[in-house]
Coordinates of C-alpha atoms in Angstrom, one line a residue:
X21 CA 43.5 -10.0 -5.0
X22 CA 41.0 -11.4 -7.2
X23 CA 37.4 -10.4 -7.1
X24 CA 34.9 -12.7 -5.8
X25 CA 32.3 -13.2 -8.5
X26 CA 28.7 -11.5 -7.3
X27 CA 30.8 -9.7 -4.4
X28 CA 30.6 -5.9 -4.0
X29 CA 34.7 -4.3 -3.8
X30 CA 35.5 -2.3 -1.5
X31 CA 35.5 0.9 -4.2
X32 CA 31.7 -0.3 -4.8
X33 CA 30.6 -0.4 -0.7
X34 CA 32.4 2.6 -0.3
X35 CA 29.9 4.2 -2.9
X36 CA 26.9 2.3 -0.9
X37 CA 28.2 4.2 2.1
X38 CA 28.8 7.8 0.5
X39 CA 25.4 7.2 -1.7
X40 CA 23.6 6.9 1.5
X41 CA 25.3 9.6 3.6
X42 CA 25.7 12.3 1.2
X43 CA 22.2 12.9 0.1
X44 CA 19.2 14.7 2.0
X45 CA 21.8 14.8 5.3
X46 CA 23.4 17.7 3.6
X47 CA 20.9 18.8 1.2
X48 CA 18.3 19.3 3.3
X49 CA 19.6 19.7 6.8
X50 CA 21.4 22.7 6.4
X51 CA 18.8 25.0 7.0
X52 CA 17.7 23.3 10.1
X53 CA 21.2 22.8 11.9
X54 CA 21.3 26.4 11.1
X55 CA 18.0 27.1 13.4
X56 CA 19.5 25.7 15.7
X57 CA 23.1 26.9 16.1
X58 CA 22.9 29.7 14.1
X59 CA 26.4 30.6 12.5
X60 CA 28.2 28.2 13.8
X61 CA 26.6 25.4 12.0
X62 CA 29.6 24.4 10.4
X63 CA 30.8 23.5 13.8
X64 CA 27.5 21.7 14.2
X65 CA 28.2 19.6 11.3
X66 CA 32.3 19.1 12.7
X67 CA 31.1 17.9 15.9
X68 CA 28.5 15.0 14.4
X69 CA 31.6 13.9 12.3
X70 CA 33.7 13.8 15.8
X71 CA 30.4 11.6 17.4
X72 CA 30.0 9.8 14.3
X73 CA 33.4 8.6 14.2
X74 CA 34.1 7.9 18.1
X75 CA 30.1 5.7 17.1
X76 CA 31.9 4.0 14.8
X77 CA 34.2 2.0 16.5
X78 CA 32.0 -0.5 17.6
X79 CA 30.5 -1.0 14.4
X80 CA 33.8 -1.3 12.8
X81 CA 35.4 -3.9 15.7
X82 CA 32.0 -5.9 15.3
X83 CA 31.8 -6.5 11.8
X84 CA 35.4 -7.4 11.7
X85 CA 34.6 -10.3 13.9
X86 CA 31.1 -11.3 12.7
X87 CA 30.2 -9.9 9.2
X88 CA 26.7 -10.6 8.4
X89 CA 24.0 -9.1 6.0
X90 CA 22.1 -8.4 9.3
X91 CA 24.5 -5.9 10.2
X92 CA 23.2 -4.3 13.9
X93 CA 20.2 -6.6 14.4
X94 CA 23.2 -9.1 14.9
X95 CA 25.2 -6.9 17.1
X96 CA 22.2 -6.4 18.9
X97 CA 21.2 -10.3 19.5
X98 CA 24.5 -11.2 20.4
X99 CA 24.7 -8.3 23.4
X100 CA 21.1 -8.7 24.3
X101 CA 19.7 -11.5 23.3
X102 CA 16.9 -12.8 21.0
X103 CA 14.3 -10.8 23.2
X104 CA 12.4 -7.8 23.0
X105 CA 15.1 -5.2 23.7
X106 CA 17.2 -6.0 20.7
X107 CA 14.3 -6.6 18.9
X108 CA 12.9 -3.0 19.8
X109 CA 16.4 -1.1 19.3
X110 CA 16.5 -3.3 16.1
X111 CA 13.5 -1.6 14.4
X112 CA 14.6 1.4 15.6
X113 CA 17.1 1.5 13.7
X114 CA 15.0 0.3 10.7
X115 CA 11.9 2.9 11.2
X116 CA 14.9 5.2 11.3
X117 CA 16.6 4.0 7.8
X118 CA 12.9 4.1 6.4
X119 CA 12.5 7.4 7.6
X120 CA 16.0 8.6 6.5
X121 CA 14.3 7.6 2.5
X122 CA 11.6 9.5 2.9
X123 CA 14.1 12.4 3.7
X124 CA 15.7 11.3 0.5
X125 CA 12.8 11.3 -1.6
X126 CA 11.6 14.5 -0.7
X127 CA 14.5 16.3 -0.9
X128 CA 14.9 14.6 -4.5
X129 CA 11.6 16.6 -4.8
X130 CA 12.0 19.6 -3.0
X131 CA 15.6 20.3 -5.6
X132 CA 13.7 19.2 -8.2
X133 CA 10.5 21.9 -8.0
X134 CA 13.0 24.9 -6.9
X135 CA 13.7 26.3 -10.6
X136 CA 9.9 26.3 -10.7
X137 CA 9.1 28.6 -7.5
X138 CA 6.9 25.0 -6.7
X139 CA 9.6 23.5 -4.0
X140 CA 7.0 23.9 -1.0
X141 CA 4.5 22.2 -3.0
X142 CA 2.4 20.1 -0.8
X143 CA 1.7 18.1 -3.2
X144 CA 4.0 17.9 -6.0
X145 CA 6.7 17.4 -3.6
X146 CA 5.6 14.6 -1.9
X147 CA 4.8 12.7 -5.6
X148 CA 7.4 13.3 -6.7
X149 CA 9.5 11.5 -3.7
X150 CA 7.3 8.3 -4.2
X151 CA 8.2 8.3 -7.5
X152 CA 11.7 8.2 -6.3
X153 CA 11.3 5.5 -4.4
X154 CA 9.4 2.9 -7.2
X155 CA 12.6 3.9 -9.7
X156 CA 14.9 3.1 -7.0
X157 CA 13.1 -0.3 -5.9
X158 CA 12.5 -0.8 -9.6
X159 CA 16.8 -0.7 -10.0
X160 CA 17.6 -2.9 -6.3
X161 CA 15.2 -5.7 -8.1
X162 CA 17.4 -6.0 -11.1
X163 CA 20.1 -7.0 -8.6
X164 CA 23.1 -6.0 -7.4
X165 CA 26.0 -5.3 -9.4
X166 CA 23.4 -2.9 -10.9
X167 CA 23.3 -1.1 -7.8
X168 CA 26.7 -1.4 -7.3
X169 CA 27.6 0.2 -10.6
X170 CA 25.1 3.3 -10.6
X171 CA 26.6 4.0 -7.0
X172 CA 30.1 4.1 -8.3
X173 CA 29.2 6.5 -11.0
X174 CA 27.1 8.4 -9.1
X175 CA 29.0 9.0 -5.9
X176 CA 31.7 9.9 -8.4
X177 CA 29.5 12.9 -9.8
X178 CA 28.1 14.1 -6.4
X179 CA 31.5 14.5 -4.5
X180 CA 33.0 15.8 -7.8
X181 CA 30.4 17.9 -7.9
X182 CA 29.4 19.4 -4.2
X183 CA 33.2 19.8 -4.3
X184 CA 33.8 22.0 -7.1
X185 CA 30.8 24.0 -6.2
X186 CA 31.8 24.1 -2.9
X187 CA 35.3 25.1 -3.3
X188 CA 34.1 27.7 -6.3
X189 CA 32.2 29.8 -3.7
X190 CA 34.9 30.0 -1.2
X191 CA 37.2 31.3 -3.9
X192 CA 34.7 33.6 -5.1
X193 CA 33.7 34.5 -1.7
X194 CA 37.7 35.6 -1.3
X195 CA 38.3 36.9 -4.6
X196 CA 35.0 39.3 -3.8
X197 CA 36.6 40.8 -0.9
X198 CA 33.9 40.5 1.4
X199 CA 35.7 37.2 3.5
X200 CA 34.8 33.8 4.1
X201 CA 32.4 34.7 6.8
X202 CA 31.5 38.2 5.6
X203 CA 27.6 37.2 6.0
X204 CA 28.3 36.3 9.7
X205 CA 25.7 38.3 12.2
X206 CA 28.8 37.7 15.0
X207 CA 26.6 36.8 18.0
X208 CA 28.3 34.2 20.5
X209 CA 27.6 30.8 19.9
X210 CA 24.3 29.3 21.5
X211 CA 25.6 26.1 23.5
X212 CA 22.6 25.0 23.9
X213 CA 21.8 25.4 20.4
X214 CA 24.4 24.3 18.6
X215 CA 24.4 20.7 21.1
X216 CA 21.3 20.9 19.4
X217 CA 21.9 20.8 15.6
X218 CA 24.6 18.3 15.6
X219 CA 21.8 15.8 16.4
X220 CA 20.5 16.7 13.0
X221 CA 24.3 16.8 11.6
X222 CA 24.5 13.3 12.7
X223 CA 21.7 12.3 10.7
X224 CA 24.2 13.2 7.9
X225 CA 26.3 10.5 9.1
X226 CA 24.6 7.5 10.6
X227 CA 24.6 6.4 6.7
X228 CA 27.8 4.6 7.7
X229 CA 26.0 2.0 9.7
X230 CA 24.1 0.7 6.8
X231 CA 27.8 -0.2 5.8
X232 CA 27.4 -3.0 8.2
X233 CA 24.7 -4.9 6.4
X234 CA 26.6 -5.9 3.6
X235 CA 28.2 -8.4 5.2
X236 CA 27.2 -11.4 2.9
X237 CA 28.0 -9.3 -0.5
X238 CA 31.0 -7.8 0.0
X239 CA 34.4 -9.0 -0.8
X240 CA 37.2 -9.8 2.1
X241 CA 34.1 -8.3 4.7
X242 CA 35.8 -8.9 8.5
X243 CA 38.6 -6.0 6.8
X244 CA 36.6 -4.4 3.8
X245 CA 33.4 -3.5 5.6
X246 CA 35.5 -1.5 8.5
X247 CA 37.6 0.1 5.8
X248 CA 34.6 1.3 3.9
X249 CA 33.0 3.2 7.2
X250 CA 36.6 4.7 7.7
X251 CA 36.2 6.1 4.3
X252 CA 33.2 6.7 4.0
X253 CA 33.5 9.0 7.3
X254 CA 36.8 11.0 6.0
X255 CA 35.4 11.2 2.6
X256 CA 31.6 12.9 3.4
X257 CA 33.4 15.2 6.5
X258 CA 35.5 17.0 4.4
X259 CA 32.8 17.4 1.6
X260 CA 30.5 18.8 4.5
X261 CA 32.8 21.0 5.9
X262 CA 33.6 22.7 2.6
X263 CA 29.9 23.1 1.9
X264 CA 28.6 24.5 4.8
X265 CA 31.6 27.5 4.9
X266 CA 30.1 27.8 1.8
X267 CA 26.9 28.6 2.5
X268 CA 27.8 30.4 5.9
X269 CA 30.3 32.7 3.6
X270 CA 27.3 33.1 0.3
X271 CA 24.3 33.8 2.6
X272 CA 24.7 33.7 6.2
X273 CA 22.7 31.6 8.5
X274 CA 19.7 33.5 8.2
X275 CA 19.5 32.9 4.5
X276 CA 20.3 29.1 5.4
X277 CA 17.0 29.3 7.8
X278 CA 15.3 31.3 5.1
X279 CA 15.6 28.8 2.6
X280 CA 15.7 25.9 4.7
X281 CA 14.6 22.8 2.9
X282 CA 16.9 24.1 -0.4
X283 CA 19.7 26.2 1.2
X284 CA 22.2 24.7 -1.3
X285 CA 20.3 25.9 -4.1
X286 CA 19.8 29.2 -2.1
X287 CA 24.0 29.5 -1.6
X288 CA 24.8 29.1 -5.2
X289 CA 22.3 31.7 -6.3
X290 CA 24.6 35.0 -5.5
X291 CA 27.7 34.1 -7.3
X292 CA 26.3 32.0 -10.0
X293 CA 22.7 32.8 -10.9
X294 CA 20.4 30.8 -12.4
X295 CA 23.2 28.5 -12.9
X296 CA 24.0 27.7 -9.7
X297 CA 20.3 26.8 -9.1
X298 CA 20.5 24.6 -11.7
X299 CA 23.8 22.8 -11.3
X300 CA 22.6 22.3 -7.6
X301 CA 19.3 21.3 -8.7
X302 CA 21.0 18.6 -10.7
X303 CA 23.8 17.5 -8.0
X304 CA 21.1 17.2 -5.4
X305 CA 18.7 15.3 -8.2
X306 CA 21.9 12.6 -8.6
X307 CA 22.5 12.6 -4.9
X308 CA 19.4 11.9 -3.6
X309 CA 18.4 9.2 -6.2
X310 CA 21.6 7.3 -5.5
X311 CA 21.1 7.4 -1.5
X312 CA 17.8 6.0 -2.3
X313 CA 18.9 3.2 -4.3
X314 CA 22.0 2.5 -1.9
X315 CA 19.8 2.6 1.1
X316 CA 17.1 0.6 -0.2
X317 CA 19.8 -2.1 -1.0
X318 CA 21.0 -2.1 2.6
X319 CA 18.0 -1.1 4.6
X320 CA 16.2 -4.5 3.2
X321 CA 18.7 -6.9 4.3
X322 CA 17.8 -5.5 7.5
X323 CA 14.2 -6.2 6.7
X324 CA 15.6 -9.5 5.6
X325 CA 17.4 -10.3 8.8
X326 CA 14.1 -9.4 11.0
X327 CA 12.2 -11.5 8.8
X328 CA 14.4 -14.9 9.5
X329 CA 14.5 -13.6 13.3
X330 CA 10.7 -13.7 13.6
X331 CA 10.6 -10.2 14.1
X332 CA 9.1 -9.0 11.7
X333 CA 6.2 -9.9 9.6
X334 CA 5.6 -11.6 5.9
X335 CA 3.8 -11.6 2.6
X336 CA 1.9 -14.1 1.0
X337 CA 5.2 -16.5 -0.1
X338 CA 4.4 -16.4 -3.5
X339 CA 5.6 -12.5 -3.6
X340 CA 9.3 -12.3 -4.6
X341 CA 11.6 -9.5 -2.7
X342 CA 9.2 -9.4 0.4
X343 CA 12.1 -7.3 2.5
X344 CA 12.6 -4.9 -0.7
X345 CA 8.4 -4.2 -1.1
X346 CA 8.3 -4.0 2.0
X347 CA 10.8 -0.9 3.4
X348 CA 10.0 0.6 -0.2
X349 CA 6.1 1.0 1.2
X350 CA 7.0 2.2 4.3
X351 CA 9.3 4.6 3.0
X352 CA 6.1 5.7 0.3
X353 CA 3.5 6.0 3.1
X354 CA 6.3 8.3 5.4
X355 CA 6.9 10.1 2.7
X356 CA 3.7 11.1 1.6
X357 CA 2.5 11.9 5.4
X358 CA 5.7 13.4 7.1
X359 CA 7.2 16.7 6.3
X360 CA 11.4 17.2 6.2
X361 CA 11.5 18.4 9.7
X362 CA 9.3 15.8 11.3
X363 CA 11.6 13.3 9.1
X364 CA 14.8 14.8 10.3
X365 CA 13.9 15.0 14.2
X366 CA 12.0 11.6 14.2
X367 CA 15.0 9.6 12.7
X368 CA 17.4 11.7 15.3
X369 CA 15.4 10.5 17.8
X370 CA 15.0 6.6 16.9
X371 CA 18.8 6.6 15.6
X372 CA 20.4 7.7 19.3
X373 CA 18.6 5.7 21.0
X374 CA 19.3 3.0 19.4
X375 CA 23.4 3.7 18.8
X376 CA 22.8 4.3 23.3
X377 CA 21.8 0.4 23.1
X378 CA 24.4 -0.5 20.5
X379 CA 27.8 1.1 22.2
X380 CA 26.0 -0.5 26.3
X381 CA 25.8 -3.5 24.3
X382 CA 29.2 -3.3 23.4
X383 CA 30.2 -2.5 27.3
X384 CA 28.6 -4.5 29.3
X385 CA 28.3 -8.0 26.9
X386 CA 30.6 -8.1 23.5
X387 CA 34.2 -6.1 24.4
X388 CA 35.6 -8.9 25.2
X389 CA 34.5 -11.1 22.3
X390 CA 35.4 -8.5 19.7
X391 CA 38.6 -7.3 21.7
X392 CA 36.8 -4.0 21.9
X393 CA 38.3 -0.8 24.3
X394 CA 35.4 0.4 26.3
X395 CA 36.9 4.1 26.6
X396 CA 35.4 4.3 22.9
X397 CA 31.6 3.2 23.4
X398 CA 31.3 5.2 26.6
X399 CA 32.9 8.2 25.2
X400 CA 30.0 7.6 22.2
X401 CA 26.8 7.3 25.0
X402 CA 28.0 10.9 27.3
X403 CA 28.4 12.4 23.9
X404 CA 24.8 11.1 22.6
X405 CA 23.2 11.8 26.1
X406 CA 24.9 15.8 25.7
X407 CA 23.8 16.5 22.3
X408 CA 19.9 14.6 22.2
X409 CA 19.2 16.1 25.8
X410 CA 18.9 19.8 24.5
X411 CA 17.6 18.4 21.3
X412 CA 14.7 16.8 22.8
X413 CA 14.3 20.1 25.5
X414 CA 14.4 22.8 21.7
X415 CA 12.1 20.1 20.1
X416 CA 9.4 20.0 23.4
X417 CA 9.2 23.7 23.6
X418 CA 9.0 24.2 19.5
X419 CA 7.4 21.0 17.9
X420 CA 5.7 19.1 20.5
X421 CA 3.6 17.0 18.1
X422 CA 6.9 15.7 16.3
X423 CA 8.1 14.7 19.7
X424 CA 4.4 12.9 21.0
X425 CA 5.0 10.7 17.6
X426 CA 8.0 9.2 17.8
X427 CA 7.1 8.5 21.3
X428 CA 4.0 6.6 20.8
X429 CA 6.3 4.7 17.3
X430 CA 8.8 3.7 19.7
X431 CA 6.4 2.6 22.6
X432 CA 4.3 0.8 19.6
X433 CA 7.7 -1.1 18.5
X434 CA 8.4 -2.2 22.0
X435 CA 4.5 -2.8 23.0
X436 CA 4.9 -5.2 19.2
X437 CA 7.8 -6.8 20.4
X438 CA 5.9 -8.4 23.7
X439 CA 3.7 -9.5 22.1
X440 CA 5.9 -11.5 19.4
X441 CA 8.0 -13.1 22.1
X442 CA 5.1 -14.0 24.0
X443 CA 3.6 -15.7 20.8
X444 CA 6.9 -17.6 19.9
X445 CA 7.1 -18.7 23.7
X446 CA 3.8 -20.2 23.4
X447 CA 4.9 -21.8 19.9
X448 CA 8.2 -23.3 21.4
X449 CA 6.4 -24.6 24.6
X450 CA 4.0 -26.4 22.8

């Protein structure tokens, strides 16, 4: 097939998809997941892949029928009509994506400062994160092909780098005679903790949804969006399993929890020493920066669609590239005021709420139009609730503030949409 001028190729799409997925998810969340799941945190990442894989069915079916830059926004609009429900759940997705960008940004700062022992700095971590967002926004302003080219190059670097690091760690564990799970405590799995940890793991895969926003920019969108989603999920699953088993073999769950926000760097130190930390930091920097590039590209297109649907505000007309500027600005605010744990939890709550709405919309309103089998979205809803309920219970017990803030954000979004719809109705009537 001859490439369409200015359009993103399948390889470029996969690069952008994995660029969003292979970033903060694996670098920042391993320690947090281990805090919930204990020794079984690699299994939590596998369960997260299963949940994401089943969920992806609805997105691939819809994209094969109606690919667009709006992606999820158009799906929800088709399912629920142009009203409060569609607008609110689309904004849940948008906010969760912006929050994910701040997760990438703060992870960039955390790992970059790790060699200097400043990874816990309350000033330097968010400052470097803000600078990373600004740099990624500037690259996006320069055009699609530059974003695609950089995404492809960095995707190769981080996939190969992480894979080699993980495999070397596994080989080292076996060669030492200690075995792959020598650091395990031997405790039986805590099912509630395992399921709760799976919620955060879903964040490491949810970047596949940004691929649905490429409808106007990708070659042969009706086929390639679905292909890109499947390939990206498969690549990330293999990579995540390699790295989590390697971390388990190196420092165990206890070591991952202690290191928390920089578990991969801590896991590289016992086998590779300071060189291991340096290599891991370099890969993390590439991964998070490329993730920001890809995420800003996709999320700004979602905001543009919301502007077209008159569900989001605009800046003065003379300001160019408004979706990108607004998205980057919101990500900067989240980076400056939220820590990694709060960011991850808020993103998980909002994303899963949106995903449940998507799956229900497919079952009730879209399954005939997109020729979808109802068992997949129904199973997704059951899986989402089975992990979200334990996660909510544990977060209420340990971090009630984040739960309250998330509920406040969700309420503000819904109230805002009610107001927007009433104003629009009055304008149309007059």
